[in-house]
């Protein structure tokens, strides 16, 4: 006879977690969020930053950097040229603006979804509850009343 091998409990728990709708919704949200991040990056880098740069006299934020000293040898590229060690704070500034735009859009999206959810709850609350069905005793008493009314 062969014995049935019992799987560890955590495998069953993981299966239950992964199959639940919440885990799948989270996975879809992460994928859509990644795609949305590329859209906001493009919006920032290709649409907003050029306009901001226009008002700053044609300055490109990604060109802003500070060259750091090279204390422990020089960095070389493939051709053997010395590569400067830079602190690219302009790229960081663009990334911060990109994050702020993304956070603002997500904020408005969540706010809109919450507003729709509240409207749905209000409609449910406004609908009057159906009156409860009469009990057997009430039906019987109503019949007795009707019969007594007919005798008079």
PDB file of C-alpha atoms in Angstrom:
ATOM      1  CA  UNK A   1       0.000   0.000   0.000  1.00  0.00           C
ATOM      2  CA  UNK A   2       1.165   3.466  -0.733  1.00  0.00           C
ATOM      3  CA  UNK A   3       0.760   6.224   1.773  1.00  0.00           C
ATOM      4  CA  UNK A   4      -0.696   9.519   0.719  1.00  0.00           C
ATOM      5  CA  UNK A   5       1.893  12.243   1.233  1.00  0.00           C
ATOM      6  CA  UNK A   6       0.462  15.211   3.072  1.00  0.00           C
ATOM      7  CA  UNK A   7       1.540  18.627   1.781  1.00  0.00           C
ATOM      8  CA  UNK A   8       2.722  21.176   4.320  1.00  0.00           C
ATOM      9  CA  UNK A   9      -0.026  23.506   5.548  1.00  0.00           C
ATOM     10  CA  UNK A  10       1.593  26.629   4.142  1.00  0.00           C
ATOM     11  CA  UNK A  11       1.281  25.301   0.577  1.00  0.00           C
ATOM     12  CA  UNK A  12      -2.474  24.963   0.991  1.00  0.00           C
ATOM     13  CA  UNK A  13      -2.622  28.444   2.547  1.00  0.00           C
ATOM     14  CA  UNK A  14      -0.624  29.889  -0.343  1.00  0.00           C
ATOM     15  CA  UNK A  15      -2.941  28.247  -2.888  1.00  0.00           C
ATOM     16  CA  UNK A  16      -5.964  29.719  -1.121  1.00  0.00           C
ATOM     17  CA  UNK A  17      -4.295  33.149  -1.008  1.00  0.00           C
ATOM     18  CA  UNK A  18      -3.196  33.113  -4.656  1.00  0.00           C
ATOM     19  CA  UNK A  19      -6.577  31.987  -5.952  1.00  0.00           C
ATOM     20  CA  UNK A  20      -8.561  34.555  -3.966  1.00  0.00           C
ATOM     21  CA  UNK A  21      -9.764  37.600  -5.879  1.00  0.00           C
ATOM     22  CA  UNK A  22      -7.768  39.985  -3.682  1.00  0.00           C
ATOM     23  CA  UNK A  23      -4.417  38.517  -4.713  1.00  0.00           C
ATOM     24  CA  UNK A  24      -5.371  38.565  -8.380  1.00  0.00           C
ATOM     25  CA  UNK A  25      -6.650  42.143  -8.097  1.00  0.00           C
ATOM     26  CA  UNK A  26      -3.379  43.143  -6.453  1.00  0.00           C
ATOM     27  CA  UNK A  27      -1.349  41.534  -9.255  1.00  0.00           C
ATOM     28  CA  UNK A  28      -3.418  43.288 -11.924  1.00  0.00           C
ATOM     29  CA  UNK A  29      -3.048  46.569 -10.017  1.00  0.00           C
ATOM     30  CA  UNK A  30       0.737  46.229  -9.901  1.00  0.00           C
ATOM     31  CA  UNK A  31       0.932  45.522 -13.634  1.00  0.00           C
ATOM     32  CA  UNK A  32      -1.344  48.442 -14.512  1.00  0.00           C
ATOM     33  CA  UNK A  33       0.573  50.648 -12.066  1.00  0.00           C
ATOM     34  CA  UNK A  34       3.836  49.824 -13.833  1.00  0.00           C
ATOM     35  CA  UNK A  35       2.333  50.732 -17.187  1.00  0.00           C
ATOM     36  CA  UNK A  36       0.812  53.880 -15.709  1.00  0.00           C
ATOM     37  CA  UNK A  37       4.225  54.824 -14.322  1.00  0.00           C
ATOM     38  CA  UNK A  38       5.714  54.830 -17.814  1.00  0.00           C
ATOM     39  CA  UNK A  39       2.877  57.081 -18.984  1.00  0.00           C
ATOM     40  CA  UNK A  40       3.509  59.579 -16.189  1.00  0.00           C
ATOM     41  CA  UNK A  41       7.264  59.436 -16.849  1.00  0.00           C
ATOM     42  CA  UNK A  42       6.616  60.307 -20.464  1.00  0.00           C
ATOM     43  CA  UNK A  43       4.184  63.052 -19.429  1.00  0.00           C
ATOM     44  CA  UNK A  44       6.798  64.541 -17.122  1.00  0.00           C
ATOM     45  CA  UNK A  45       9.831  64.173 -19.395  1.00  0.00           C
ATOM     46  CA  UNK A  46       8.200  64.861 -22.765  1.00  0.00           C
ATOM     47  CA  UNK A  47       5.397  67.310 -21.970  1.00  0.00           C
ATOM     48  CA  UNK A  48       5.856  69.124 -18.651  1.00  0.00           C
ATOM     49  CA  UNK A  49       9.623  69.466 -18.318  1.00  0.00           C
ATOM     50  CA  UNK A  50      10.070  71.070 -21.778  1.00  0.00           C
ATOM     51  CA  UNK A  51       7.462  73.712 -20.861  1.00  0.00           C
ATOM     52  CA  UNK A  52       9.141  74.324 -17.496  1.00  0.00           C
ATOM     53  CA  UNK A  53      12.498  74.460 -19.283  1.00  0.00           C
ATOM     54  CA  UNK A  54      11.099  77.044 -21.701  1.00  0.00           C
ATOM     55  CA  UNK A  55      10.267  79.363 -18.798  1.00  0.00           C
ATOM     56  CA  UNK A  56      13.726  78.775 -17.281  1.00  0.00           C
ATOM     57  CA  UNK A  57      15.537  79.872 -20.433  1.00  0.00           C
ATOM     58  CA  UNK A  58      15.901  76.491 -22.149  1.00  0.00           C
ATOM     59  CA  UNK A  59      17.544  74.733 -19.213  1.00  0.00           C
ATOM     60  CA  UNK A  60      17.110  70.953 -19.224  1.00  0.00           C
ATOM     61  CA  UNK A  61      16.883  69.532 -15.705  1.00  0.00           C
ATOM     62  CA  UNK A  62      18.544  66.292 -16.732  1.00  0.00           C
ATOM     63  CA  UNK A  63      21.655  68.336 -17.612  1.00  0.00           C
ATOM     64  CA  UNK A  64      22.029  69.548 -14.019  1.00  0.00           C
ATOM     65  CA  UNK A  65      24.804  67.721 -12.205  1.00  0.00           C
ATOM     66  CA  UNK A  66      27.811  68.239  -9.997  1.00  0.00           C
ATOM     67  CA  UNK A  67      31.130  66.621 -10.862  1.00  0.00           C
ATOM     68  CA  UNK A  68      32.557  64.805  -7.864  1.00  0.00           C
ATOM     69  CA  UNK A  69      36.270  64.352  -7.213  1.00  0.00           C
ATOM     70  CA  UNK A  70      37.842  61.018  -8.074  1.00  0.00           C
ATOM     71  CA  UNK A  71      39.891  60.086  -5.054  1.00  0.00           C
ATOM     72  CA  UNK A  72      40.424  56.389  -5.688  1.00  0.00           C
ATOM     73  CA  UNK A  73      41.418  56.076  -9.317  1.00  0.00           C
ATOM     74  CA  UNK A  74      39.699  57.131 -12.459  1.00  0.00           C
ATOM     75  CA  UNK A  75      36.647  55.507 -14.084  1.00  0.00           C
ATOM     76  CA  UNK A  76      37.238  54.568 -17.717  1.00  0.00           C
ATOM     77  CA  UNK A  77      34.689  53.775 -20.409  1.00  0.00           C
ATOM     78  CA  UNK A  78      35.093  51.105 -23.110  1.00  0.00           C
ATOM     79  CA  UNK A  79      37.301  53.340 -25.274  1.00  0.00           C
ATOM     80  CA  UNK A  80      39.632  54.158 -22.394  1.00  0.00           C
ATOM     81  CA  UNK A  81      38.427  57.733 -21.856  1.00  0.00           C
ATOM     82  CA  UNK A  82      38.134  59.038 -18.320  1.00  0.00           C
ATOM     83  CA  UNK A  83      34.504  59.213 -17.201  1.00  0.00           C
ATOM     84  CA  UNK A  84      33.535  61.931 -14.754  1.00  0.00           C
ATOM     85  CA  UNK A  85      31.930  60.880 -11.493  1.00  0.00           C
ATOM     86  CA  UNK A  86      28.747  62.989 -11.314  1.00  0.00           C
ATOM     87  CA  UNK A  87      25.938  63.632  -8.905  1.00  0.00           C
ATOM     88  CA  UNK A  88      22.888  63.962 -11.201  1.00  0.00           C
ATOM     89  CA  UNK A  89      20.485  66.022  -9.106  1.00  0.00           C
ATOM     90  CA  UNK A  90      18.599  67.232 -12.204  1.00  0.00           C
ATOM     91  CA  UNK A  91      17.524  63.686 -13.041  1.00  0.00           C
ATOM     92  CA  UNK A  92      16.485  63.263  -9.419  1.00  0.00           C
ATOM     93  CA  UNK A  93      14.439  66.469  -9.615  1.00  0.00           C
ATOM     94  CA  UNK A  94      12.656  65.159 -12.728  1.00  0.00           C
ATOM     95  CA  UNK A  95      11.926  61.905 -10.914  1.00  0.00           C
ATOM     96  CA  UNK A  96      10.496  63.771  -7.906  1.00  0.00           C
ATOM     97  CA  UNK A  97       8.214  65.797 -10.196  1.00  0.00           C
ATOM     98  CA  UNK A  98       7.201  62.553 -11.921  1.00  0.00           C
ATOM     99  CA  UNK A  99       6.331  61.031  -8.531  1.00  0.00           C
ATOM    100  CA  UNK A 100       4.291  64.060  -7.501  1.00  0.00           C
ATOM    101  CA  UNK A 101       2.287  63.904 -10.735  1.00  0.00           C
ATOM    102  CA  UNK A 102       1.715  60.165 -10.277  1.00  0.00           C
ATOM    103  CA  UNK A 103       0.657  60.666  -6.645  1.00  0.00           C
ATOM    104  CA  UNK A 104      -1.731  63.458  -7.645  1.00  0.00           C
ATOM    105  CA  UNK A 105      -3.346  61.351 -10.368  1.00  0.00           C
ATOM    106  CA  UNK A 106      -3.717  58.360  -8.031  1.00  0.00           C
ATOM    107  CA  UNK A 107      -5.181  60.657  -5.364  1.00  0.00           C
ATOM    108  CA  UNK A 108      -7.820  61.975  -7.765  1.00  0.00           C
ATOM    109  CA  UNK A 109      -8.532  58.464  -9.035  1.00  0.00           C
ATOM    110  CA  UNK A 110      -9.080  57.105  -5.518  1.00  0.00           C
ATOM    111  CA  UNK A 111     -11.128  60.167  -4.597  1.00  0.00           C
ATOM    112  CA  UNK A 112     -13.379  59.608  -7.627  1.00  0.00           C
ATOM    113  CA  UNK A 113     -13.801  55.915  -6.845  1.00  0.00           C
ATOM    114  CA  UNK A 114     -14.676  56.724  -3.226  1.00  0.00           C
ATOM    115  CA  UNK A 115     -17.241  59.302  -4.414  1.00  0.00           C
ATOM    116  CA  UNK A 116     -18.871  56.711  -6.685  1.00  0.00           C
ATOM    117  CA  UNK A 117     -18.888  54.216  -3.821  1.00  0.00           C
ATOM    118  CA  UNK A 118     -20.584  56.764  -1.532  1.00  0.00           C
ATOM    119  CA  UNK A 119     -23.248  57.471  -4.175  1.00  0.00           C
ATOM    120  CA  UNK A 120     -23.987  53.753  -4.416  1.00  0.00           C
ATOM    121  CA  UNK A 121     -24.295  53.472  -0.627  1.00  0.00           C
ATOM    122  CA  UNK A 122     -26.619  56.501  -0.496  1.00  0.00           C
ATOM    123  CA  UNK A 123     -28.942  54.957  -3.094  1.00  0.00           C
ATOM    124  CA  UNK A 124     -29.050  51.732  -1.088  1.00  0.00           C
ATOM    125  CA  UNK A 125     -29.789  53.643   2.117  1.00  0.00           C
ATOM    126  CA  UNK A 126     -32.512  55.768   0.457  1.00  0.00           C
ATOM    127  CA  UNK A 127     -34.421  52.738  -0.832  1.00  0.00           C
ATOM    128  CA  UNK A 128     -37.054  51.902   1.800  1.00  0.00           C
ATOM    129  CA  UNK A 129     -36.928  48.455   3.257  1.00  0.00           C
ATOM    130  CA  UNK A 130     -39.806  46.176   2.292  1.00  0.00           C
ATOM    131  CA  UNK A 131     -42.332  45.752   5.075  1.00  0.00           C
ATOM    132  CA  UNK A 132     -41.956  42.438   6.851  1.00  0.00           C
ATOM    133  CA  UNK A 133     -44.360  39.685   5.886  1.00  0.00           C
ATOM    134  CA  UNK A 134     -47.156  39.106   8.406  1.00  0.00           C
ATOM    135  CA  UNK A 135     -46.657  36.250  10.817  1.00  0.00           C
ATOM    136  CA  UNK A 136     -49.003  33.255  10.909  1.00  0.00           C
ATOM    137  CA  UNK A 137     -50.651  34.655  14.022  1.00  0.00           C
ATOM    138  CA  UNK A 138     -51.313  37.992  12.315  1.00  0.00           C
ATOM    139  CA  UNK A 139     -52.830  36.248   9.276  1.00  0.00           C
ATOM    140  CA  UNK A 140     -55.045  34.145  11.541  1.00  0.00           C
ATOM    141  CA  UNK A 141     -56.153  37.182  13.536  1.00  0.00           C
ATOM    142  CA  UNK A 142     -56.928  39.054  10.313  1.00  0.00           C
ATOM    143  CA  UNK A 143     -59.101  36.169   9.119  1.00  0.00           C
ATOM    144  CA  UNK A 144     -60.936  36.074  12.461  1.00  0.00           C
ATOM    145  CA  UNK A 145     -61.514  39.838  12.281  1.00  0.00           C
ATOM    146  CA  UNK A 146     -62.872  39.551   8.741  1.00  0.00           C
ATOM    147  CA  UNK A 147     -65.217  36.715   9.760  1.00  0.00           C
ATOM    148  CA  UNK A 148     -66.484  38.703  12.767  1.00  0.00           C
ATOM    149  CA  UNK A 149     -67.061  41.728  10.533  1.00  0.00           C
ATOM    150  CA  UNK A 150     -69.168  39.586   8.171  1.00  0.00           C
ATOM    151  CA  UNK A 151     -71.442  38.345  11.029  1.00  0.00           C
ATOM    152  CA  UNK A 152     -72.403  41.861  12.042  1.00  0.00           C
TER     153      UNK A 152
END
